[in-house]
PDB file of C-alpha atoms in Angstrom:
ATOM      1  CA  MET A   1      -0.198   0.290  -0.201  1.00 49.00           C
ATOM      2  CA  PHE A   2       1.728   3.165  -1.414  1.00 69.00           C
ATOM      3  CA  GLY A   3       5.003   1.395  -0.847  1.00 80.00           C
ATOM      4  CA  LEU A   4       4.576   1.634   3.181  1.00 80.00           C
ATOM      5  CA  GLY A   5       5.602  -1.317   5.233  1.00 88.00           C
ATOM      6  CA  GLY A   6       4.286  -2.525   8.787  1.00 87.00           C
ATOM      7  CA  GLN A   7       7.013  -0.126  10.471  1.00 90.00           C
ATOM      8  CA  GLU A   8       5.939   2.341   8.772  1.00 91.00           C
ATOM      9  CA  LEU A   9       2.457   2.120   9.262  1.00 86.00           C
ATOM     10  CA  LEU A  10       2.678   1.597  13.178  1.00 90.00           C
ATOM     11  CA  LEU A  11       4.648   4.679  13.161  1.00 92.00           C
ATOM     12  CA  ILE A  12       2.165   6.780  11.437  1.00 89.00           C
ATOM     13  CA  LEU A  13      -0.581   5.263  14.251  1.00 86.00           C
ATOM     14  CA  LEU A  14       1.413   5.799  16.566  1.00 89.00           C
ATOM     15  CA  ILE A  15       2.210   9.611  15.762  1.00 91.00           C
ATOM     16  CA  ILE A  16      -1.620  10.453  15.294  1.00 88.00           C
ATOM     17  CA  LEU A  17      -2.682   8.214  18.804  1.00 87.00           C
ATOM     18  CA  LEU A  18      -0.059  11.198  20.267  1.00 89.00           C
ATOM     19  CA  PHE A  19      -1.124  14.018  18.001  1.00 88.00           C
ATOM     20  CA  PHE A  20      -4.918  13.483  17.965  1.00 87.00           C
ATOM     21  CA  GLY A  21      -5.141  11.369  21.621  1.00 87.00           C
ATOM     22  CA  PRO A  22      -7.110   7.924  22.253  1.00 84.00           C
ATOM     23  CA  LYS A  23     -10.418   9.633  22.602  1.00 88.00           C
ATOM     24  CA  LYS A  24     -10.573  11.304  19.235  1.00 87.00           C
ATOM     25  CA  LEU A  25      -9.096   8.432  17.311  1.00 85.00           C
ATOM     26  CA  PRO A  26     -12.353   6.380  17.045  1.00 88.00           C
ATOM     27  CA  GLU A  27     -14.121   9.774  15.700  1.00 90.00           C
ATOM     28  CA  LEU A  28     -11.491  10.127  13.111  1.00 87.00           C
ATOM     29  CA  ALA A  29     -11.397   6.595  12.115  1.00 88.00           C
ATOM     30  CA  ARG A  30     -14.854   6.785  11.714  1.00 93.00           C
ATOM     31  CA  SER A  31     -14.741  10.024   9.594  1.00 94.00           C
ATOM     32  CA  PHE A  32     -11.993   8.383   7.532  1.00 90.00           C
ATOM     33  CA  GLY A  33     -14.042   5.380   6.813  1.00 94.00           C
ATOM     34  CA  LYS A  34     -16.772   7.584   5.776  1.00 97.00           C
ATOM     35  CA  GLY A  35     -15.101   9.828   3.633  1.00 96.00           C
ATOM     36  CA  MET A  36     -13.272   6.930   2.127  1.00 95.00           C
ATOM     37  CA  ARG A  37     -17.043   5.188   1.383  1.00 97.00           C
ATOM     38  CA  GLU A  38     -17.972   8.546  -0.509  1.00 97.00           C
ATOM     39  CA  PHE A  39     -14.896   8.490  -2.231  1.00 96.00           C
ATOM     40  CA  ARG A  40     -15.816   5.061  -3.753  1.00 97.00           C
ATOM     41  CA  LYS A  41     -19.398   5.763  -4.212  1.00 97.00           C
ATOM     42  CA  ALA A  42     -18.460   8.875  -6.191  1.00 96.00           C
ATOM     43  CA  GLN A  43     -15.687   6.937  -8.100  1.00 97.00           C
ATOM     44  CA  GLU A  44     -18.329   4.189  -9.225  1.00 97.00           C
ATOM     45  CA  GLU A  45     -20.853   6.735 -10.118  1.00 97.00           C
ATOM     46  CA  LEU A  46     -18.394   8.463 -12.221  1.00 95.00           C
ATOM     47  CA  GLU A  47     -17.289   4.690 -13.731  1.00 96.00           C
ATOM     48  CA  ARG A  48     -21.011   4.228 -14.719  1.00 94.00           C
ATOM     49  CA  GLU A  49     -21.506   7.505 -16.345  1.00 93.00           C
ATOM     50  CA  ILE A  50     -18.243   7.168 -18.790  1.00 91.00           C
ATOM     51  CA  SER A  51     -19.558   3.814 -19.550  1.00 90.00           C
ATOM     52  CA  LYS A  52     -23.054   4.880 -19.966  1.00 88.00           C
ATOM     53  CA  ALA A  53     -22.064   7.326 -22.500  1.00 84.00           C
ATOM     54  CA  VAL A  54     -19.989   5.361 -24.433  1.00 84.00           C
ATOM     55  CA  GLU A  55     -22.256   2.561 -24.854  1.00 82.00           C
ATOM     56  CA  THR A  56     -24.818   4.630 -25.941  1.00 74.00           C
ATOM     57  CA  PRO A  57     -23.770   7.275 -28.601  1.00 69.00           C
ATOM     58  CA  GLU A  58     -25.769  10.420 -29.784  1.00 68.00           C
ATOM     59  CA  PRO A  59     -28.211   9.827 -32.744  1.00 71.00           C
ATOM     60  CA  TYR A  60     -26.827  10.986 -35.679  1.00 70.00           C
ATOM     61  CA  GLN A  61     -28.373  14.362 -36.679  1.00 71.00           C
ATOM     62  CA  LYS A  62     -27.872  15.263 -40.101  1.00 70.00           C
ATOM     63  CA  SER A  63     -27.220  19.139 -40.413  1.00 70.00           C
ATOM     64  CA  ASN A  64     -28.239  21.523 -43.311  1.00 66.00           C
ATOM     65  CA  PRO A  65     -25.282  23.456 -44.519  1.00 63.00           C
ATOM     66  CA  ALA A  66     -26.101  27.242 -44.509  1.00 58.00           C
ATOM     67  CA  PRO A  67     -26.178  28.912 -48.035  1.00 59.00           C
ATOM     68  CA  ALA A  68     -23.005  30.333 -49.572  1.00 60.00           C
ATOM     69  CA  ALA A  69     -23.113  34.506 -48.561  1.00 57.00           C
ATOM     70  CA  ALA A  70     -23.418  36.389 -51.776  1.00 58.00           C
ATOM     71  CA  THR A  71     -20.541  39.133 -52.400  1.00 62.00           C
ATOM     72  CA  LYS A  72     -21.519  42.310 -53.861  1.00 62.00           C
ATOM     73  CA  GLU A  73     -19.567  41.375 -57.042  1.00 66.00           C
ATOM     74  CA  ASP A  74     -21.768  37.995 -57.264  1.00 61.00           C
ATOM     75  CA  ALA A  75     -24.881  40.328 -57.523  1.00 59.00           C
ATOM     76  CA  LYS A  76     -23.152  43.000 -60.296  1.00 61.00           C
ATOM     77  CA  ASP A  77     -22.714  39.474 -62.120  1.00 60.00           C
ATOM     78  CA  VAL A  78     -26.084  38.443 -61.802  1.00 56.00           C
ATOM     79  CA  ALA A  79     -27.595  41.812 -62.461  1.00 55.00           C
ATOM     80  CA  SER A  80     -25.795  42.382 -65.693  1.00 60.00           C
ATOM     81  CA  THR A  81     -26.582  38.799 -67.275  1.00 60.00           C
ATOM     82  CA  GLU A  82     -29.002  38.933 -70.107  1.00 55.00           C
ATOM     83  CA  THR A  83     -31.495  36.733 -70.448  1.00 57.00           C
ATOM     84  CA  VAL A  84     -32.602  34.883 -73.449  1.00 53.00           C
ATOM     85  CA  ASN A  85     -36.067  36.909 -73.156  1.00 57.00           C
ATOM     86  CA  ASP A  86     -34.044  40.337 -72.969  1.00 54.00           C
ATOM     87  CA  ARG A  87     -32.330  39.843 -76.268  1.00 55.00           C
ATOM     88  CA  SER A  88     -35.624  39.448 -78.495  1.00 52.00           C
TER      89      SER A  88
END
């Protein structure tokens, strides 16, 4: 566990016991356990959401391309062209 051996864990527990005292130790252990449960619950929920998103892809939506914007030059070209009816 994190590269810690038995001696290191025992030393850490001894320091915690000296720092907080024997009366606070059960309360700290409960708080730590509750925090770990909440963390695991959130982790499982996140994994579930990710797998759900991967398994059910969003439906394909066909998009309509926007019409090309006409420039002033295009408008001049259209206005200046003669039609067959204009020549007669």
